[in-house]
């Protein structure tokens, strides 16, 4: 299913001497949920602004929905809904008025705009009193929902969300992300979201790209990323004990002789064992036989957080 | 979900043509914002009070002024209503020369930076509208408000004048008063343009307001002092100069003073509202010889005002062009 809707070719942005984005090449297909991950200041927002035609790239092109974002930004903006990281509304207007204003700017006729706005607000879960409340009285989570409504009212083909989960509580985040996922699946929307909250993004993204210091270090789906990265060291078992271990640990050599165990490290009451194959039962048996009081066993698999951590660390050393 | 899709379908089939251009949507929203704001209410009260005060003073003195046979303008009843004073209050057009800047500055000083601070700028710019539409809508909406305010005040004065005195207004007077209203609007427009420019330059509303007020104070108070000081220092003693040279220096001094928009405004309104004003510069005795002190016809007054008017418009356009230049290249992220 190769149907690129966003194509960035060698996109570069310099602010004076500072290189915010360095030669970014990226293709996003229709209907995909793509997560742009990276620490603060990695150039995510700059990239998004260039895609929306809100900032001129120093060099390179951004093609969105078949239009060049820097030559024809109006056509791009007609088809792309963008929610900035700090959503702000006109505080002297009610939520509905704010939404209707945006609707009208997108060319929805006056006669229809109110109904459209109400339906969209219902869709994102803003109902009842919230509709006619001034936005100054809105909570962060509600603002985020209103922001999403504003993105959806123009019936976009692509939605771009910059740090959509910033500042909402965990349950709110889960709800918000599942809402985005549902909308994307139902309407065939392409979603690009940027975040530094990795585990949140992990739940919804089809593909992720890790973006550090203006460079896209790696892209792909999460499974292939982790297997590619942690080919040798794929499991880590943490065992917590009742008694404190005196260093050097007397059983360490014996443990290392177990099949497929690669390394062992012990700190106070915790022992970390990394191995190629899942040998958790053997390890537990080993401890029980030697009379240790095992209080907890934790098997760790590598997730996005670790992938990201690894890349981030690598780029720091370079 | 279905409703949205349905409405989208009907939208694409029925609309086109009926919906206003996004620019007018923006203008409407800006005007609504201004009208609902406390700021505008305060300004409205201030202007209306000024108008009421000055008009009632001139009403009280009207009989005496119109009866004064020595005054060539005494037949222009409605112009007299705008310009007469007994000394306690300055006339309305003088009042406006410092209320006008206040109007312009307060309507424009946070035009762009407040949007940037609130994070609404990025959102609006992400909609399919041109960047310059935002600036233009800010300017047009505030100017529409000021224009209609001044126009309705003038019409109110004319109507009230007809009711009270029973004298019908002459066409010439009407055109002069409408011209005066237009001039005032342009003058406010200059300060509006300047404050919008400052609102792009400075990220804090307070900074841009203070700077605008500083510029206004400089032009109304200090500029004349500075020009006079410089002139005094540079121009040799009067006795040593020929008459021609004195005239030339005087002209230069006046032209320097006219760099200040308030001077342009005062010159222009004086000429429009007092038809007997024949020239804004010095006049020699030869030029005056044989002249009968009578009001100028409308066309001549307009000819005198023309450079002032174009100067004001040019200054406004300059501010606006600069705002465009800065805003188009501005990073809009907050």
Short mmCIF file of C-alpha atoms in Angstrom, two decimals, chain B:
data_model
loop_
_atom_site.label_atom_id
_atom_site.label_comp_id
_atom_site.label_asym_id
_atom_site.label_seq_id
_atom_site.Cartn_x
_atom_site.Cartn_y
_atom_site.Cartn_z
CA UNK B 1 -20.37 10.99 11.70
CA UNK B 2 -23.00 10.61 9.03
CA UNK B 3 -24.25 14.09 9.69
CA UNK B 4 -20.82 15.51 9.05
CA UNK B 5 -20.43 13.66 5.81
CA UNK B 6 -23.95 14.70 4.76
CA UNK B 7 -23.31 18.30 5.62
CA UNK B 8 -20.07 18.16 3.70
CA UNK B 9 -21.90 16.88 0.66
CA UNK B 10 -24.55 19.56 0.82
CA UNK B 11 -21.80 22.09 1.46
CA UNK B 12 -19.99 21.24 -1.70
CA UNK B 13 -23.15 21.21 -3.79
CA UNK B 14 -25.13 24.21 -2.56
CA UNK B 15 -22.60 26.75 -1.41
CA UNK B 16 -20.04 28.60 -3.54
CA UNK B 17 -20.92 32.21 -4.09
CA UNK B 18 -22.96 32.80 -0.95
CA UNK B 19 -20.21 32.45 1.61
CA UNK B 20 -18.19 35.57 2.33
CA UNK B 21 -14.49 35.74 1.63
CA UNK B 22 -12.44 34.73 4.69
CA UNK B 23 -11.15 38.28 4.87
CA UNK B 24 -14.62 39.65 5.61
CA UNK B 25 -15.19 36.91 8.15
CA UNK B 26 -12.07 38.15 9.90
CA UNK B 27 -13.15 41.79 9.70
CA UNK B 28 -16.52 40.93 11.16
CA UNK B 29 -14.93 39.04 14.02
CA UNK B 30 -12.51 41.88 14.74
CA UNK B 31 -15.28 44.47 14.79
CA UNK B 32 -17.35 42.29 17.10
CA UNK B 33 -14.31 41.91 19.35
CA UNK B 34 -13.77 45.65 19.54
CA UNK B 35 -17.39 46.46 20.19
CA UNK B 36 -17.61 43.95 22.99
CA UNK B 37 -14.40 45.13 24.63
CA UNK B 38 -14.28 47.52 27.57
CA UNK B 39 -11.52 49.39 25.91
CA UNK B 40 -13.74 50.55 23.08
CA UNK B 41 -16.53 51.46 25.47
CA UNK B 42 -14.19 53.73 27.43
CA UNK B 43 -12.96 55.40 24.26
CA UNK B 44 -16.51 55.82 23.02
CA UNK B 45 -17.56 57.53 26.23
CA UNK B 46 -14.48 59.75 26.07
CA UNK B 47 -15.09 60.86 22.49
CA UNK B 48 -18.81 61.36 22.96
CA UNK B 49 -18.25 63.40 26.14
CA UNK B 50 -15.71 65.57 24.37
CA UNK B 51 -18.04 66.08 21.49
CA UNK B 52 -20.98 66.88 23.72
CA UNK B 53 -18.93 69.29 25.84
CA UNK B 54 -17.44 71.22 22.95
CA UNK B 55 -20.69 71.39 21.01
CA UNK B 56 -22.70 72.63 23.96
CA UNK B 57 -20.11 75.35 24.62
CA UNK B 58 -20.26 76.48 21.01
CA UNK B 59 -24.06 76.29 21.00
CA UNK B 60 -24.14 78.71 23.89
CA UNK B 61 -21.90 81.18 22.08
CA UNK B 62 -23.39 80.69 18.66
CA UNK B 63 -25.63 83.74 18.59
CA UNK B 64 -22.81 86.06 19.49
CA UNK B 65 -20.38 84.51 16.99
CA UNK B 66 -22.76 84.48 14.06
CA UNK B 67 -23.75 88.06 14.75
CA UNK B 68 -20.15 89.24 14.55
CA UNK B 69 -20.04 91.06 11.22
CA UNK B 70 -16.25 91.40 11.24
CA UNK B 71 -15.73 87.68 10.96
CA UNK B 72 -15.77 86.56 7.33
CA UNK B 73 -16.77 83.03 8.40
CA UNK B 74 -19.74 84.13 10.44
CA UNK B 75 -22.23 82.78 7.93
CA UNK B 76 -21.03 79.22 8.21
CA UNK B 77 -23.23 78.22 11.10
CA UNK B 78 -22.31 74.56 11.26
CA UNK B 79 -18.62 75.12 10.87
CA UNK B 80 -18.91 77.59 13.70
CA UNK B 81 -20.56 74.90 15.77
CA UNK B 82 -17.43 72.80 15.37
CA UNK B 83 -14.88 75.54 15.92
CA UNK B 84 -16.30 78.10 18.32
CA UNK B 85 -15.01 78.21 21.84
CA UNK B 86 -15.14 80.63 24.69
CA UNK B 87 -11.73 79.71 25.99
CA UNK B 88 -12.55 77.21 28.70
CA UNK B 89 -12.58 74.21 26.37
CA UNK B 90 -10.64 73.84 23.13
CA UNK B 91 -12.83 73.23 20.07
CA UNK B 92 -13.62 69.70 18.95
CA UNK B 93 -11.06 69.46 16.16
CA UNK B 94 -8.25 70.49 18.49
CA UNK B 95 -9.44 67.97 21.03
CA UNK B 96 -9.38 65.32 18.36
CA UNK B 97 -5.79 66.10 17.50
CA UNK B 98 -4.81 64.43 20.74
CA UNK B 99 -7.77 62.11 21.24
CA UNK B 100 -7.25 60.71 17.75
CA UNK B 101 -3.83 59.22 18.47
CA UNK B 102 -5.20 57.76 21.68
CA UNK B 103 -7.99 56.11 19.73
CA UNK B 104 -5.61 54.72 17.14
CA UNK B 105 -3.05 53.51 19.64
CA UNK B 106 -5.49 51.83 21.95
CA UNK B 107 -7.24 50.00 19.13
CA UNK B 108 -4.02 48.71 17.63
CA UNK B 109 -1.24 48.34 20.16
CA UNK B 110 -1.92 44.65 20.88
CA UNK B 111 -3.23 43.67 17.47
CA UNK B 112 -0.61 41.08 16.60
CA UNK B 113 1.34 40.42 19.77
CA UNK B 114 -1.72 39.44 21.81
CA UNK B 115 -2.59 36.84 19.19
CA UNK B 116 0.94 35.56 19.34
CA UNK B 117 0.94 35.47 23.14
CA UNK B 118 -2.36 33.61 23.30
CA UNK B 119 -1.27 31.08 20.71
CA UNK B 120 -4.13 31.99 18.40
CA UNK B 121 -1.84 33.31 15.69
CA UNK B 122 -0.50 29.88 14.73
CA UNK B 123 -4.00 28.49 14.67
CA UNK B 124 -5.38 31.20 12.43
CA UNK B 125 -2.39 30.98 10.13
CA UNK B 126 -2.96 27.24 9.77
CA UNK B 127 -6.32 27.99 8.17
CA UNK B 128 -6.52 28.63 4.43
CA UNK B 129 -6.17 32.41 4.67
CA UNK B 130 -3.39 34.64 3.44
CA UNK B 131 -1.09 36.03 6.03
CA UNK B 132 -1.68 39.63 5.04
CA UNK B 133 -5.44 39.23 5.41
CA UNK B 134 -4.95 39.16 9.16
CA UNK B 135 -3.11 42.49 9.22
CA UNK B 136 -5.49 44.11 6.80
CA UNK B 137 -8.53 42.90 8.73
CA UNK B 138 -7.15 44.40 11.94
CA UNK B 139 -6.61 47.71 10.21
CA UNK B 140 -9.87 47.80 8.28
CA UNK B 141 -12.02 46.79 11.24
CA UNK B 142 -10.63 49.42 13.61
CA UNK B 143 -10.78 52.10 10.95
CA UNK B 144 -14.36 51.19 10.07
CA UNK B 145 -15.31 51.60 13.70
CA UNK B 146 -13.56 54.95 14.07
CA UNK B 147 -14.93 56.18 10.76
CA UNK B 148 -18.51 55.30 11.60
CA UNK B 149 -18.14 56.77 15.07
CA UNK B 150 -16.91 60.11 13.74
CA UNK B 151 -19.39 60.14 10.88
CA UNK B 152 -22.35 59.50 13.16
CA UNK B 153 -21.14 62.21 15.53
CA UNK B 154 -20.92 64.72 12.68
CA UNK B 155 -24.34 63.76 11.38
CA UNK B 156 -25.69 63.98 14.90
CA UNK B 157 -24.30 67.47 15.20
CA UNK B 158 -25.79 68.54 11.88
CA UNK B 159 -29.16 67.06 12.76
CA UNK B 160 -29.14 68.60 16.20
CA UNK B 161 -28.09 71.92 14.69
CA UNK B 162 -30.98 71.90 12.25
CA UNK B 163 -33.43 71.11 15.04
CA UNK B 164 -32.14 73.77 17.41
CA UNK B 165 -31.40 76.66 15.07
CA UNK B 166 -33.77 75.90 12.26
CA UNK B 167 -31.12 76.94 9.71
CA UNK B 168 -30.61 74.50 6.84
CA UNK B 169 -27.08 73.36 6.13
CA UNK B 170 -25.36 74.50 2.94
CA UNK B 171 -23.93 71.90 0.58
CA UNK B 172 -20.50 73.46 0.95
CA UNK B 173 -20.65 73.17 4.72
CA UNK B 174 -21.75 69.55 4.45
CA UNK B 175 -18.84 68.71 2.18
CA UNK B 176 -16.43 70.53 4.47
CA UNK B 177 -17.71 68.64 7.50
CA UNK B 178 -17.60 65.29 5.71
CA UNK B 179 -14.09 66.14 4.55
CA UNK B 180 -13.16 66.91 8.13
CA UNK B 181 -14.55 63.53 9.23
CA UNK B 182 -12.57 61.79 6.53
CA UNK B 183 -9.43 63.64 7.54
CA UNK B 184 -9.89 62.67 11.17
CA UNK B 185 -10.34 59.05 10.17
CA UNK B 186 -7.13 59.12 8.16
CA UNK B 187 -5.33 60.75 11.08
CA UNK B 188 -6.52 58.03 13.44
CA UNK B 189 -5.56 55.56 10.71
CA UNK B 190 -1.98 56.78 10.85
CA UNK B 191 -1.74 56.12 14.57
CA UNK B 192 -3.49 52.81 14.12
CA UNK B 193 -0.98 51.81 11.47
CA UNK B 194 1.88 52.87 13.69
CA UNK B 195 0.58 50.94 16.69
CA UNK B 196 -0.01 47.82 14.60
CA UNK B 197 3.56 48.13 13.37
CA UNK B 198 4.76 48.36 16.98
CA UNK B 199 2.59 45.41 17.95
CA UNK B 200 4.51 43.34 15.41
CA UNK B 201 7.86 44.66 16.56
CA UNK B 202 7.34 44.08 20.27
CA UNK B 203 6.13 40.88 21.81
CA UNK B 204 4.69 42.55 24.88
CA UNK B 205 1.54 44.61 24.58
CA UNK B 206 2.68 47.01 27.29
CA UNK B 207 5.96 47.75 25.51
CA UNK B 208 4.26 48.52 22.24
CA UNK B 209 1.63 50.71 23.92
CA UNK B 210 4.28 52.66 25.79
CA UNK B 211 6.40 53.12 22.71
CA UNK B 212 3.40 54.35 20.74
CA UNK B 213 2.50 56.81 23.49
CA UNK B 214 6.13 57.89 23.60
CA UNK B 215 6.13 58.63 19.88
CA UNK B 216 2.86 60.52 20.24
CA UNK B 217 4.20 62.61 23.12
CA UNK B 218 7.39 63.29 21.22
CA UNK B 219 5.47 64.66 18.26
CA UNK B 220 2.97 66.68 20.25
CA UNK B 221 5.28 68.15 22.87
CA UNK B 222 8.96 67.82 22.16
CA UNK B 223 9.17 67.95 18.41
CA UNK B 224 8.21 71.62 18.16
CA UNK B 225 10.60 72.54 20.94
CA UNK B 226 13.44 70.71 19.27
CA UNK B 227 12.75 72.23 15.86
CA UNK B 228 12.62 75.71 17.39
CA UNK B 229 15.83 75.15 19.31
CA UNK B 230 17.65 73.92 16.23
CA UNK B 231 16.32 76.83 14.21
CA UNK B 232 17.44 79.31 16.81
CA UNK B 233 20.90 77.84 16.89
CA UNK B 234 21.34 77.70 13.12
CA UNK B 235 19.60 80.78 11.80
CA UNK B 236 21.66 83.98 12.08
CA UNK B 237 20.22 87.06 13.75
CA UNK B 238 17.14 88.37 12.01
CA UNK B 239 18.51 91.86 11.45
CA UNK B 240 21.38 90.58 9.35
CA UNK B 241 19.10 88.81 6.89
CA UNK B 242 17.28 90.03 3.87
CA UNK B 243 13.54 89.67 3.78
CA UNK B 244 13.84 86.92 1.21
CA UNK B 245 16.13 84.92 3.46
CA UNK B 246 13.83 85.30 6.45
CA UNK B 247 10.99 84.03 4.34
CA UNK B 248 13.05 81.06 3.20
CA UNK B 249 14.05 80.13 6.74
CA UNK B 250 10.47 80.48 7.87
CA UNK B 251 9.32 78.16 5.12
CA UNK B 252 11.96 75.62 6.07
CA UNK B 253 10.91 75.76 9.70
CA UNK B 254 7.27 75.17 8.80
CA UNK B 255 8.16 72.28 6.55
CA UNK B 256 10.18 70.68 9.33
CA UNK B 257 7.25 71.07 11.66
CA UNK B 258 5.02 69.43 9.11
CA UNK B 259 6.94 66.21 9.47
CA UNK B 260 4.81 65.72 12.56
CA UNK B 261 1.47 64.16 11.67
CA UNK B 262 -0.36 66.25 14.27
CA UNK B 263 0.84 69.41 12.51
CA UNK B 264 -0.47 68.12 9.20
CA UNK B 265 -3.76 67.32 10.84
CA UNK B 266 -4.08 70.72 12.51
CA UNK B 267 -3.20 72.55 9.28
CA UNK B 268 -5.68 70.57 7.27
CA UNK B 269 -8.61 70.75 9.69
CA UNK B 270 -8.10 74.46 10.28
CA UNK B 271 -8.29 75.13 6.57
CA UNK B 272 -11.33 72.94 6.11
CA UNK B 273 -13.30 74.27 9.03
CA UNK B 274 -12.31 77.95 8.74
CA UNK B 275 -12.87 78.97 5.14
CA UNK B 276 -11.15 82.32 5.63
CA UNK B 277 -7.76 80.69 6.10
CA UNK B 278 -5.95 81.48 2.87
CA UNK B 279 -2.53 80.05 3.29
CA UNK B 280 -0.69 77.89 5.74
CA UNK B 281 2.66 79.57 5.20
CA UNK B 282 3.83 83.14 5.59
CA UNK B 283 2.35 85.68 3.19
CA UNK B 284 4.11 88.80 2.05
CA UNK B 285 2.53 92.23 2.11
CA UNK B 286 2.34 92.29 -1.69
CA UNK B 287 0.35 89.08 -1.67
CA UNK B 288 -2.01 90.43 0.94
CA UNK B 289 -2.50 93.78 -0.76
CA UNK B 290 -5.93 94.09 -2.23
CA UNK B 291 -7.20 90.87 -0.71
CA UNK B 292 -10.63 91.15 0.83
CA UNK B 293 -10.99 89.16 4.04
CA UNK B 294 -13.63 86.74 2.79
CA UNK B 295 -14.04 82.99 2.96
CA UNK B 296 -12.32 80.91 0.31
CA UNK B 297 -14.45 78.80 -2.00
CA UNK B 298 -14.47 75.08 -1.22
CA UNK B 299 -12.25 74.16 -4.13
CA UNK B 300 -9.50 76.53 -3.00
CA UNK B 301 -9.61 75.21 0.55
CA UNK B 302 -9.35 71.68 -0.75
CA UNK B 303 -6.35 72.71 -2.85
CA UNK B 304 -4.62 74.04 0.24
CA UNK B 305 -5.42 70.90 2.22
CA UNK B 306 -4.37 68.48 -0.49
CA UNK B 307 -0.64 68.21 0.36
CA UNK B 308 -1.46 67.71 4.02
CA UNK B 309 -3.95 65.01 3.22
CA UNK B 310 -1.56 63.17 0.91
CA UNK B 311 1.15 63.49 3.55
CA UNK B 312 -1.04 61.83 6.14
CA UNK B 313 -2.10 59.08 3.76
CA UNK B 314 1.51 58.52 2.76
CA UNK B 315 2.60 58.21 6.40
CA UNK B 316 -0.20 55.73 7.05
CA UNK B 317 0.70 53.68 4.01
CA UNK B 318 4.35 53.73 5.03
CA UNK B 319 3.55 52.32 8.48
CA UNK B 320 1.37 49.70 6.91
CA UNK B 321 3.93 48.71 4.30
CA UNK B 322 6.52 48.30 7.04
CA UNK B 323 4.11 46.16 9.04
CA UNK B 324 3.57 43.97 5.99
CA UNK B 325 7.26 43.62 5.41
CA UNK B 326 7.93 42.61 9.00
CA UNK B 327 4.95 40.36 9.40
CA UNK B 328 5.46 38.38 6.22
CA UNK B 329 8.93 37.33 7.29
CA UNK B 330 8.02 36.79 10.90
CA UNK B 331 8.26 33.39 12.54
CA UNK B 332 4.77 32.87 13.83
CA UNK B 333 5.43 30.24 16.48
CA UNK B 334 4.83 31.49 19.96
#
